[in-house]
Amino acid sequence: MHKNSIGFKLIALSTTLIIFVSLFLGFFSLINSQRLLLSNTQLTSSQTLEESQKALSIYFKSLSQSVNLLTRKEELVNLGKGQNSTENITLVANSISAALGVTDGSIKGYYATTDGTIVEVTPSSQDSQTTYLTHVTHSDTPITKDWFTNASKTMERDGVFAYYTAPYVDVEHQTSIITVSQCVKKNDQILGVVALDINFNAVTDFVHNIKLLNTGYTELISNDGTVFVASSERAKLIEDNFSESPIWLDFESLSSGSKSYKFGNSTYYLTCITEPITGWKLFGYLPSSEITSSFDSLRKIIFLAIAFSIGIGIIVTLLTIRPIINRILKLKAFVSQLSKGDFSSNITISGKDEVAILGTELNQMTEHVASLLQNINSVSNALADTSSHIVHIEQQTQETSTNTNLAMQEIARGNSNLAENTQHLPLPRRLPQSLSLQFSL
């Protein structure tokens, strides 16, 4: 098959179209896949953080329920009204002990009245048994603890009235804790504040266990930009105070959102969501390298699909065009036979396409031309016979003409001789009258 043949041109054109379309679709798929992968990854990160935030809210709400139940105890209300009898204090201590017993991670419980009475209950474990130690103090000076002063300023959030302090290190237990406190009221009058110290390690472990795909991580930030649960990976990116970083300036006033940031040669997709009870924010960091690695795998698959499509397309093209070319070559051989004057055979082309129709038309043309040639041959034979007869007649006519010419020449010579002979004869004086009349007539 040479390069000027129709088969070569058809295969070249079909192959070019297949390659062009495959590459175009592959390029289009790559762009869309990258966009969808980025969108889905960000959506997955947002959904993961959202579910984590819900779980964290459930945990904080469970802590508030223990405190909220204490605020409804009659003995706490009575102590707030000044009934500081030993029996009532014992009842208060028992209620706080019960709350500590059902609250995971609880370390200590308090009840401080507005008149300065403080009941402190501390659990102590010995020989797998937990006892509760009660310590009661009285102070004439106002209590200035954060959990006490801010409890009265706290508004209701999602059905929760408790106040949550920022994490701090408990000197006695040498661990990070938060204090959950809530006002004890009667007829809208604040009688005191009940509080529970909670080990913050549970929150820290929960945040660290939030996985954003394979390499992402999460941090817990207060509503003033203080990092409560930090990540060593983020510390490598932002060495300065987080509250002064561009990230915090972008998300400080937002309850949720997503944005990409470039740190050196690395790009991170950040997602933020606010926990409604505490107002603290969960920040999710997802390095773009994870999306890139996923996209690289997807790109390889798409390239393999493109190569496979091109290969299958070329094979199908060859299988489709080859029979057509063979039938065209068959037509070519038949036409070549016709050009040599052989109209005795027909061609058989299978199918119902244009090539088969062309073969049928050629057969009909061959039959018609053969019929015309036969008629022409018959007419030629008749003309040949007529020409032969005409030639024969012409020959006879020519012979007759020749004989006539010879006869006339003989007559002419005879007349000439006669004239010469008559010139030497004497003329008669008188011809007979009858002869004279005959010549005159």
One Martini backbone bead per residue (centre of mass of N, CA, C, O) as a GRO file, in nm:
protein
  441
    1MET     BB    1   0.089   0.042   0.029
    2HIS     BB    2   0.080   0.348  -0.079
    3LYS     BB    3   0.063   0.694  -0.010
    4ASN     BB    4  -0.154   0.745  -0.262
    5SER     BB    5  -0.356   0.574  -0.152
    6ILE     BB    6  -0.669   0.544  -0.019
    7GLY     BB    7  -0.598   0.363   0.219
    8PHE     BB    8  -0.377   0.536   0.343
    9LYS     BB    9  -0.551   0.790   0.379
   10LEU     BB   10  -0.768   0.667   0.559
   11ILE     BB   11  -0.585   0.568   0.787
   12ALA     BB   12  -0.449   0.838   0.847
   13LEU     BB   13  -0.707   0.995   0.911
   14SER     BB   14  -0.822   0.812   1.132
   15THR     BB   15  -0.576   0.818   1.319
   16THR     BB   16  -0.568   1.122   1.362
   17LEU     BB   17  -0.852   1.146   1.484
   18ILE     BB   18  -0.811   0.954   1.720
   19ILE     BB   19  -0.574   1.100   1.852
   20PHE     BB   20  -0.706   1.376   1.884
   21VAL     BB   21  -0.955   1.291   2.047
   22SER     BB   22  -0.807   1.145   2.276
   23LEU     BB   23  -0.635   1.387   2.368
   24PHE     BB   24  -0.866   1.580   2.421
   25LEU     BB   25  -1.019   1.404   2.627
   26GLY     BB   26  -0.780   1.365   2.816
   27PHE     BB   27  -0.731   1.664   2.880
   28PHE     BB   28  -1.017   1.720   2.981
   29SER     BB   29  -1.010   1.502   3.205
   30LEU     BB   30  -0.773   1.616   3.365
   31ILE     BB   31  -0.896   1.886   3.438
   32ASN     BB   32  -1.155   1.778   3.572
   33SER     BB   33  -1.017   1.587   3.773
   34GLN     BB   34  -0.859   1.801   3.925
   35ARG     BB   35  -1.101   1.968   4.009
   36LEU     BB   36  -1.262   1.738   4.148
   37LEU     BB   37  -1.042   1.648   4.343
   38LEU     BB   38  -1.018   1.915   4.492
   39SER     BB   39  -1.315   1.940   4.570
   40ASN     BB   40  -1.340   1.665   4.718
   41THR     BB   41  -1.116   1.712   4.921
   42GLN     BB   42  -1.237   1.962   5.053
   43LEU     BB   43  -1.503   1.828   5.124
   44THR     BB   44  -1.385   1.605   5.301
   45SER     BB   45  -1.252   1.793   5.504
   46SER     BB   46  -1.510   1.939   5.587
   47GLN     BB   47  -1.666   1.686   5.679
   48THR     BB   48  -1.464   1.593   5.890
   49LEU     BB   49  -1.473   1.851   6.062
   50GLU     BB   50  -1.776   1.852   6.109
   51GLU     BB   51  -1.788   1.580   6.259
   52SER     BB   52  -1.583   1.661   6.476
   53GLN     BB   53  -1.741   1.900   6.584
   54LYS     BB   54  -1.986   1.736   6.674
   55ALA     BB   55  -1.833   1.555   6.872
   56LEU     BB   56  -1.724   1.790   7.044
   57SER     BB   57  -2.002   1.902   7.122
   58ILE     BB   58  -2.099   1.650   7.267
   59TYR     BB   59  -1.880   1.656   7.483
   60PHE     BB   60  -1.938   1.940   7.597
   61LYS     BB   61  -2.235   1.880   7.662
   62SER     BB   62  -2.181   1.653   7.866
   63LEU     BB   63  -2.037   1.835   8.068
   64SER     BB   64  -2.277   2.034   8.111
   65GLN     BB   65  -2.482   1.833   8.231
   66SER     BB   66  -2.347   1.786   8.501
   67VAL     BB   67  -2.361   2.084   8.587
   68ASN     BB   68  -2.666   2.133   8.540
   69LEU     BB   69  -2.764   1.931   8.756
   70LEU     BB   70  -2.638   2.077   9.000
   71THR     BB   71  -2.806   2.350   8.974
   72ARG     BB   72  -3.081   2.177   9.070
   73LYS     BB   73  -2.996   2.145   9.349
   74GLU     BB   74  -3.116   2.210   9.662
   75GLU     BB   75  -2.852   2.218   9.833
   76LEU     BB   76  -2.718   2.445   9.662
   77VAL     BB   77  -2.933   2.657   9.709
   78ASN     BB   78  -2.916   2.659  10.020
   79LEU     BB   79  -2.617   2.738  10.035
   80GLY     BB   80  -2.662   3.007   9.880
   81LYS     BB   81  -2.860   3.104  10.128
   82GLY     BB   82  -2.677   3.001  10.400
   83GLN     BB   83  -2.700   2.678  10.441
   84ASN     BB   84  -2.409   2.569  10.629
   85SER     BB   85  -2.449   2.298  10.711
   86THR     BB   86  -2.322   1.992  10.747
   87GLU     BB   87  -2.545   1.840  10.601
   88ASN     BB   88  -2.556   2.018  10.345
   89ILE     BB   89  -2.258   1.989  10.267
   90THR     BB   90  -2.274   1.686  10.231
   91LEU     BB   91  -2.477   1.694  10.003
   92VAL     BB   92  -2.303   1.858   9.811
   93ALA     BB   93  -2.064   1.661   9.801
   94ASN     BB   94  -2.225   1.421   9.690
   95SER     BB   95  -2.312   1.552   9.426
   96ILE     BB   96  -2.027   1.608   9.320
   97SER     BB   97  -1.931   1.315   9.331
   98ALA     BB   98  -2.137   1.207   9.128
   99ALA     BB   99  -2.043   1.383   8.894
  100LEU     BB  100  -1.750   1.276   8.889
  101GLY     BB  101  -1.828   0.971   8.836
  102VAL     BB  102  -1.982   1.043   8.537
  103THR     BB  103  -1.720   1.205   8.448
  104ASP     BB  104  -1.500   1.220   8.215
  105GLY     BB  105  -1.191   1.346   8.334
  106SER     BB  106  -1.233   1.413   8.618
  107ILE     BB  107  -1.073   1.592   8.906
  108LYS     BB  108  -1.269   1.833   9.010
  109GLY     BB  109  -1.490   1.998   9.252
  110TYR     BB  110  -1.726   2.284   9.275
  111TYR     BB  111  -1.863   2.526   9.525
  112ALA     BB  112  -1.947   2.874   9.495
  113THR     BB  113  -2.047   3.128   9.673
  114THR     BB  114  -2.124   3.465   9.707
  115ASP     BB  115  -2.027   3.455  10.032
  116GLY     BB  116  -1.747   3.245  10.020
  117THR     BB  117  -1.825   2.953   9.986
  118ILE     BB  118  -1.620   2.647   9.956
  119VAL     BB  119  -1.661   2.340   9.778
  120GLU     BB  120  -1.424   2.074   9.772
  121VAL     BB  121  -1.379   1.794   9.540
  122THR     BB  122  -1.162   1.497   9.562
  123PRO     BB  123  -1.044   1.234   9.402
  124SER     BB  124  -0.944   0.898   9.532
  125SER     BB  125  -0.719   0.632   9.453
  126GLN     BB  126  -0.746   0.300   9.616
  127ASP     BB  127  -0.753  -0.012   9.546
  128SER     BB  128  -0.978   0.041   9.319
  129GLN     BB  129  -1.077   0.290   9.493
  130THR     BB  130  -1.308   0.562   9.531
  131THR     BB  131  -1.257   0.868   9.689
  132TYR     BB  132  -1.390   1.165   9.860
  133LEU     BB  133  -1.262   1.484   9.912
  134THR     BB  134  -1.344   1.738  10.148
  135HIS     BB  135  -1.333   2.105  10.109
  136VAL     BB  136  -1.383   2.382  10.332
  137THR     BB  137  -1.430   2.733  10.266
  138HIS     BB  138  -1.381   3.080  10.375
  139SER     BB  139  -1.452   3.405  10.221
  140ASP     BB  140  -1.448   3.765  10.214
  141THR     BB  141  -1.345   3.760   9.936
  142PRO     BB  142  -1.365   3.775   9.621
  143ILE     BB  143  -1.393   3.575   9.355
  144THR     BB  144  -1.139   3.554   9.072
  145LYS     BB  145  -1.202   3.333   8.908
  146ASP     BB  146  -1.271   3.257   8.591
  147TRP     BB  147  -1.509   3.050   8.636
  148PHE     BB  148  -1.670   3.260   8.813
  149THR     BB  149  -1.689   3.540   8.659
  150ASN     BB  150  -1.790   3.412   8.367
  151ALA     BB  151  -2.055   3.256   8.426
  152SER     BB  152  -2.249   3.516   8.442
  153LYS     BB  153  -2.174   3.598   8.122
  154THR     BB  154  -2.304   3.356   8.003
  155MET     BB  155  -2.459   3.239   7.726
  156GLU     BB  156  -2.667   3.077   7.536
  157ARG     BB  157  -2.560   2.759   7.359
  158ASP     BB  158  -2.720   2.515   7.236
  159GLY     BB  159  -2.841   2.467   7.540
  160VAL     BB  160  -2.591   2.611   7.680
  161PHE     BB  161  -2.461   2.763   8.006
  162ALA     BB  162  -2.176   2.707   8.012
  163TYR     BB  163  -1.835   2.748   8.107
  164TYR     BB  164  -1.512   2.764   7.929
  165THR     BB  165  -1.201   2.731   7.978
  166ALA     BB  166  -0.895   2.756   7.926
  167PRO     BB  167  -0.626   2.592   7.905
  168TYR     BB  168  -0.445   2.456   8.192
  169VAL     BB  169  -0.214   2.411   8.446
  170ASP     BB  170  -0.211   2.183   8.699
  171VAL     BB  171  -0.019   2.178   8.975
  172GLU     BB  172  -0.105   1.921   9.123
  173HIS     BB  173  -0.125   1.728   8.841
  174GLN     BB  174   0.036   1.811   8.590
  175THR     BB  175  -0.206   1.914   8.393
  176SER     BB  176  -0.428   1.965   8.145
  177ILE     BB  177  -0.708   2.190   8.187
  178ILE     BB  178  -1.060   2.237   8.235
  179THR     BB  179  -1.334   2.455   8.321
  180VAL     BB  180  -1.671   2.385   8.419
  181SER     BB  181  -1.930   2.636   8.445
  182GLN     BB  182  -2.225   2.731   8.659
  183CYS     BB  183  -2.497   2.884   8.756
  184VAL     BB  184  -2.678   2.937   9.059
  185LYS     BB  185  -3.035   2.973   9.060
  186LYS     BB  186  -3.297   3.200   9.203
  187ASN     BB  187  -3.497   3.400   9.064
  188ASP     BB  188  -3.243   3.520   8.895
  189GLN     BB  189  -3.046   3.455   9.134
  190ILE     BB  190  -2.721   3.448   9.222
  191LEU     BB  191  -2.565   3.200   9.444
  192GLY     BB  192  -2.355   3.049   9.241
  193VAL     BB  193  -2.079   2.821   9.148
  194VAL     BB  194  -2.033   2.544   8.943
  195ALA     BB  195  -1.749   2.303   8.909
  196LEU     BB  196  -1.529   2.132   8.664
  197ASP     BB  197  -1.244   1.946   8.631
  198ILE     BB  198  -1.085   1.874   8.310
  199ASN     BB  199  -0.920   1.673   8.121
  200PHE     BB  200  -0.755   1.773   7.815
  201ASN     BB  201  -0.645   1.511   7.676
  202ALA     BB  202  -0.900   1.421   7.530
  203VAL     BB  203  -0.900   1.654   7.329
  204THR     BB  204  -0.618   1.620   7.218
  205ASP     BB  205  -0.655   1.331   7.111
  206PHE     BB  206  -0.892   1.391   6.927
  207VAL     BB  207  -0.750   1.596   6.739
  208HIS     BB  208  -0.508   1.410   6.657
  209ASN     BB  209  -0.721   1.184   6.533
  210ILE     BB  210  -0.773   1.367   6.304
  211LYS     BB  211  -0.816   1.266   5.967
  212LEU     BB  212  -0.680   1.396   5.660
  213LEU     BB  213  -0.655   1.150   5.519
  214ASN     BB  214  -0.303   1.090   5.530
  215THR     BB  215  -0.151   1.402   5.587
  216GLY     BB  216  -0.340   1.541   5.758
  217TYR     BB  217  -0.427   1.802   6.001
  218THR     BB  218  -0.512   1.926   6.341
  219GLU     BB  219  -0.647   2.219   6.512
  220LEU     BB  220  -0.690   2.410   6.820
  221ILE     BB  221  -0.857   2.727   6.841
  222SER     BB  222  -0.918   3.006   6.970
  223ASN     BB  223  -1.103   3.313   6.958
  224ASP     BB  224  -0.790   3.464   6.990
  225GLY     BB  225  -0.551   3.259   6.862
  226THR     BB  226  -0.503   3.032   7.053
  227VAL     BB  227  -0.319   2.743   7.091
  228PHE     BB  228  -0.431   2.435   7.218
  229VAL     BB  229  -0.386   2.237   6.960
  230ALA     BB  230  -0.096   2.133   6.828
  231SER     BB  231   0.132   2.115   6.545
  232SER     BB  232   0.440   2.036   6.428
  233GLU     BB  233   0.388   2.099   6.129
  234ARG     BB  234   0.287   2.394   6.159
  235ALA     BB  235   0.541   2.505   6.308
  236LYS     BB  236   0.713   2.492   6.042
  237LEU     BB  237   0.543   2.724   5.898
  238ILE     BB  238   0.469   2.880   6.182
  239GLU     BB  239   0.667   3.067   6.404
  240ASP     BB  240   0.476   3.257   6.485
  241ASN     BB  241   0.213   3.397   6.597
  242PHE     BB  242  -0.096   3.297   6.510
  243SER     BB  243  -0.261   3.567   6.564
  244GLU     BB  244  -0.053   3.713   6.335
  245SER     BB  245  -0.144   3.558   6.104
  246PRO     BB  246  -0.303   3.533   5.799
  247ILE     BB  247  -0.493   3.308   5.878
  248TRP     BB  248  -0.636   3.446   6.119
  249LEU     BB  249  -0.725   3.703   5.968
  250ASP     BB  250  -0.919   3.537   5.772
  251PHE     BB  251  -1.082   3.351   6.018
  252GLU     BB  252  -1.179   3.508   6.270
  253SER     BB  253  -1.483   3.598   6.144
  254LEU     BB  254  -1.530   3.297   6.080
  255SER     BB  255  -1.709   2.994   6.101
  256SER     BB  256  -1.624   2.920   5.797
  257GLY     BB  257  -1.374   2.769   5.566
  258SER     BB  258  -1.162   2.804   5.262
  259LYS     BB  259  -0.798   2.786   5.188
  260SER     BB  260  -0.503   2.870   5.022
  261TYR     BB  261  -0.148   2.811   5.102
  262LYS     BB  262   0.191   2.938   5.089
  263PHE     BB  263   0.489   2.751   5.199
  264GLY     BB  264   0.711   2.813   5.009
  265ASN     BB  265   0.693   2.504   4.827
  266SER     BB  266   0.416   2.480   4.977
  267THR     BB  267   0.075   2.364   4.965
  268TYR     BB  268  -0.227   2.453   5.145
  269TYR     BB  269  -0.542   2.329   5.264
  270LEU     BB  270  -0.773   2.520   5.442
  271THR     BB  271  -0.993   2.438   5.721
  272CYS     BB  272  -1.277   2.592   5.889
  273ILE     BB  273  -1.439   2.541   6.220
  274THR     BB  274  -1.692   2.616   6.454
  275GLU     BB  275  -1.751   2.574   6.783
  276PRO     BB  276  -2.047   2.675   6.940
  277ILE     BB  277  -1.994   2.656   7.253
  278THR     BB  278  -1.685   2.781   7.268
  279GLY     BB  279  -1.564   2.912   6.982
  280TRP     BB  280  -1.380   2.719   6.871
  281LYS     BB  281  -1.127   2.616   6.631
  282LEU     BB  282  -1.100   2.413   6.348
  283PHE     BB  283  -0.797   2.314   6.184
  284GLY     BB  284  -0.727   2.214   5.848
  285TYR     BB  285  -0.444   2.038   5.700
  286LEU     BB  286  -0.372   2.008   5.340
  287PRO     BB  287  -0.157   1.884   5.136
  288SER     BB  288  -0.099   1.897   4.793
  289SER     BB  289   0.065   1.631   4.762
  290GLU     BB  290  -0.177   1.441   4.791
  291ILE     BB  291  -0.326   1.536   4.540
  292THR     BB  292  -0.092   1.492   4.344
  293SER     BB  293  -0.064   1.187   4.384
  294SER     BB  294  -0.352   1.121   4.296
  295PHE     BB  295  -0.324   1.258   4.017
  296ASP     BB  296  -0.093   1.085   3.909
  297SER     BB  297  -0.251   0.823   3.907
  298LEU     BB  298  -0.478   0.928   3.725
  299ARG     BB  299  -0.297   1.006   3.484
  300LYS     BB  300  -0.196   0.724   3.419
  301ILE     BB  301  -0.473   0.606   3.359
  302ILE     BB  302  -0.543   0.801   3.128
  303PHE     BB  303  -0.302   0.735   2.945
  304LEU     BB  304  -0.372   0.437   2.916
  305ALA     BB  305  -0.651   0.490   2.794
  306ILE     BB  306  -0.551   0.641   2.547
  307ALA     BB  307  -0.370   0.419   2.430
  308PHE     BB  308  -0.593   0.209   2.412
  309SER     BB  309  -0.781   0.371   2.227
  310ILE     BB  310  -0.586   0.403   1.992
  311GLY     BB  311  -0.536   0.104   1.940
  312ILE     BB  312  -0.831   0.023   1.894
  313GLY     BB  313  -0.888   0.228   1.669
  314ILE     BB  314  -0.680   0.118   1.466
  315ILE     BB  315  -0.784  -0.169   1.448
  316VAL     BB  316  -1.072  -0.096   1.359
  317THR     BB  317  -0.985   0.056   1.106
  318LEU     BB  318  -0.848  -0.179   0.964
  319LEU     BB  319  -1.096  -0.374   0.975
  320THR     BB  320  -1.276  -0.173   0.808
  321ILE     BB  321  -1.094  -0.083   0.556
  322ARG     BB  322  -0.983  -0.339   0.431
  323PRO     BB  323  -1.238  -0.449   0.282
  324ILE     BB  324  -1.274  -0.196   0.110
  325ILE     BB  325  -1.004  -0.211  -0.036
  326ASN     BB  326  -1.043  -0.491  -0.158
  327ARG     BB  327  -1.293  -0.412  -0.327
  328ILE     BB  328  -1.154  -0.188  -0.485
  329LEU     BB  329  -0.939  -0.372  -0.612
  330LYS     BB  330  -1.146  -0.548  -0.755
  331LEU     BB  331  -1.259  -0.320  -0.928
  332LYS     BB  332  -0.995  -0.247  -1.065
  333ALA     BB  333  -0.952  -0.520  -1.207
  334PHE     BB  334  -1.216  -0.511  -1.367
  335VAL     BB  335  -1.162  -0.246  -1.520
  336SER     BB  336  -0.902  -0.347  -1.651
  337GLN     BB  337  -1.045  -0.568  -1.814
  338LEU     BB  338  -1.226  -0.374  -1.973
  339SER     BB  339  -0.994  -0.203  -2.103
  340LYS     BB  340  -0.919  -0.481  -2.276
  341GLY     BB  341  -1.220  -0.593  -2.379
  342ASP     BB  342  -1.342  -0.763  -2.136
  343PHE     BB  343  -1.706  -0.858  -2.129
  344SER     BB  344  -1.755  -1.168  -2.007
  345SER     BB  345  -1.758  -1.064  -1.708
  346ASN     BB  346  -1.820  -1.053  -1.357
  347ILE     BB  347  -1.888  -0.894  -1.041
  348THR     BB  348  -1.854  -0.973  -0.682
  349ILE     BB  349  -2.019  -0.778  -0.423
  350SER     BB  350  -2.052  -0.752  -0.101
  351GLY     BB  351  -2.327  -0.603   0.018
  352LYS     BB  352  -2.495  -0.251   0.069
  353ASP     BB  353  -2.307  -0.053  -0.026
  354GLU     BB  354  -2.149   0.151  -0.246
  355VAL     BB  355  -1.958  -0.065  -0.358
  356ALA     BB  356  -2.180  -0.270  -0.431
  357ILE     BB  357  -2.334  -0.080  -0.618
  358LEU     BB  358  -2.100  -0.034  -0.813
  359GLY     BB  359  -2.078  -0.329  -0.903
  360THR     BB  360  -2.363  -0.347  -1.024
  361GLU     BB  361  -2.326  -0.116  -1.227
  362LEU     BB  362  -2.092  -0.249  -1.382
  363ASN     BB  363  -2.246  -0.496  -1.475
  364GLN     BB  364  -2.459  -0.341  -1.635
  365MET     BB  365  -2.257  -0.198  -1.820
  366THR     BB  366  -2.129  -0.450  -1.943
  367GLU     BB  367  -2.385  -0.561  -2.067
  368HIS     BB  368  -2.445  -0.313  -2.243
  369VAL     BB  369  -2.176  -0.302  -2.399
  370ALA     BB  370  -2.192  -0.588  -2.514
  371SER     BB  371  -2.453  -0.537  -2.674
  372LEU     BB  372  -2.342  -0.308  -2.847
  373LEU     BB  373  -2.110  -0.467  -2.976
  374GLN     BB  374  -2.291  -0.675  -3.112
  375ASN     BB  375  -2.445  -0.477  -3.288
  376ILE     BB  376  -2.201  -0.356  -3.426
  377ASN     BB  377  -2.104  -0.620  -3.553
  378SER     BB  378  -2.355  -0.671  -3.727
  379VAL     BB  379  -2.344  -0.407  -3.887
  380SER     BB  380  -2.059  -0.450  -4.000
  381ASN     BB  381  -2.121  -0.702  -4.161
  382ALA     BB  382  -2.337  -0.574  -4.341
  383LEU     BB  383  -2.150  -0.354  -4.457
  384ALA     BB  384  -1.948  -0.547  -4.580
  385ASP     BB  385  -2.139  -0.682  -4.780
  386THR     BB  386  -2.231  -0.426  -4.927
  387SER     BB  387  -1.951  -0.338  -5.018
  388SER     BB  388  -1.889  -0.584  -5.192
  389HIS     BB  389  -2.128  -0.545  -5.391
  390ILE     BB  390  -2.048  -0.263  -5.483
  391VAL     BB  391  -1.773  -0.341  -5.594
  392HIS     BB  392  -1.878  -0.540  -5.806
  393ILE     BB  393  -2.052  -0.340  -5.961
  394GLU     BB  394  -1.824  -0.149  -6.023
  395GLN     BB  395  -1.660  -0.346  -6.190
  396GLN     BB  396  -1.877  -0.399  -6.405
  397THR     BB  397  -1.909  -0.105  -6.489
  398GLN     BB  398  -1.615  -0.069  -6.578
  399GLU     BB  399  -1.614  -0.285  -6.794
  400THR     BB  400  -1.843  -0.168  -6.965
  401SER     BB  401  -1.708   0.105  -7.015
  402THR     BB  402  -1.463  -0.007  -7.154
  403ASN     BB  403  -1.610  -0.147  -7.389
  404THR     BB  404  -1.751   0.105  -7.497
  405ASN     BB  405  -1.496   0.260  -7.560
  406LEU     BB  406  -1.386   0.058  -7.762
  407ALA     BB  407  -1.626   0.068  -7.955
  408MET     BB  408  -1.608   0.368  -8.024
  409GLN     BB  409  -1.325   0.357  -8.131
  410GLU     BB  410  -1.392   0.168  -8.364
  411ILE     BB  411  -1.602   0.346  -8.500
  412ALA     BB  412  -1.416   0.584  -8.544
  413ARG     BB  413  -1.215   0.437  -8.725
  414GLY     BB  414  -1.419   0.353  -8.932
  415ASN     BB  415  -1.505   0.639  -9.022
  416SER     BB  416  -1.226   0.732  -9.102
  417ASN     BB  417  -1.177   0.527  -9.324
  418LEU     BB  418  -1.425   0.593  -9.489
  419ALA     BB  419  -1.351   0.883  -9.551
  420GLU     BB  420  -1.090   0.826  -9.701
  421ASN     BB  421  -1.213   0.648  -9.926
  422THR     BB  422  -1.425   0.857 -10.046
  423GLN     BB  423  -1.221   1.078 -10.158
  424HIS     BB  424  -1.128   0.894 -10.425
  425LEU     BB  425  -1.408   0.914 -10.532
  426PRO     BB  426  -1.633   0.978 -10.786
  427LEU     BB  427  -1.878   1.187 -10.842
  428PRO     BB  428  -2.188   1.192 -10.916
  429ARG     BB  429  -2.385   1.378 -11.101
  430ARG     BB  430  -2.641   1.203 -11.050
  431LEU     BB  431  -2.875   1.145 -10.826
  432PRO     BB  432  -3.095   0.999 -10.708
  433GLN     BB  433  -3.390   1.115 -10.603
  434SER     BB  434  -3.429   0.918 -10.365
  435LEU     BB  435  -3.155   0.965 -10.224
  436SER     BB  436  -3.179   1.266 -10.187
  437LEU     BB  437  -3.427   1.246 -10.006
  438GLN     BB  438  -3.309   1.069  -9.789
  439PHE     BB  439  -3.088   1.273  -9.696
  440SER     BB  440  -3.276   1.500  -9.628
  441LEU     BB  441  -3.439   1.335  -9.422
   0.00000   0.00000   0.00000
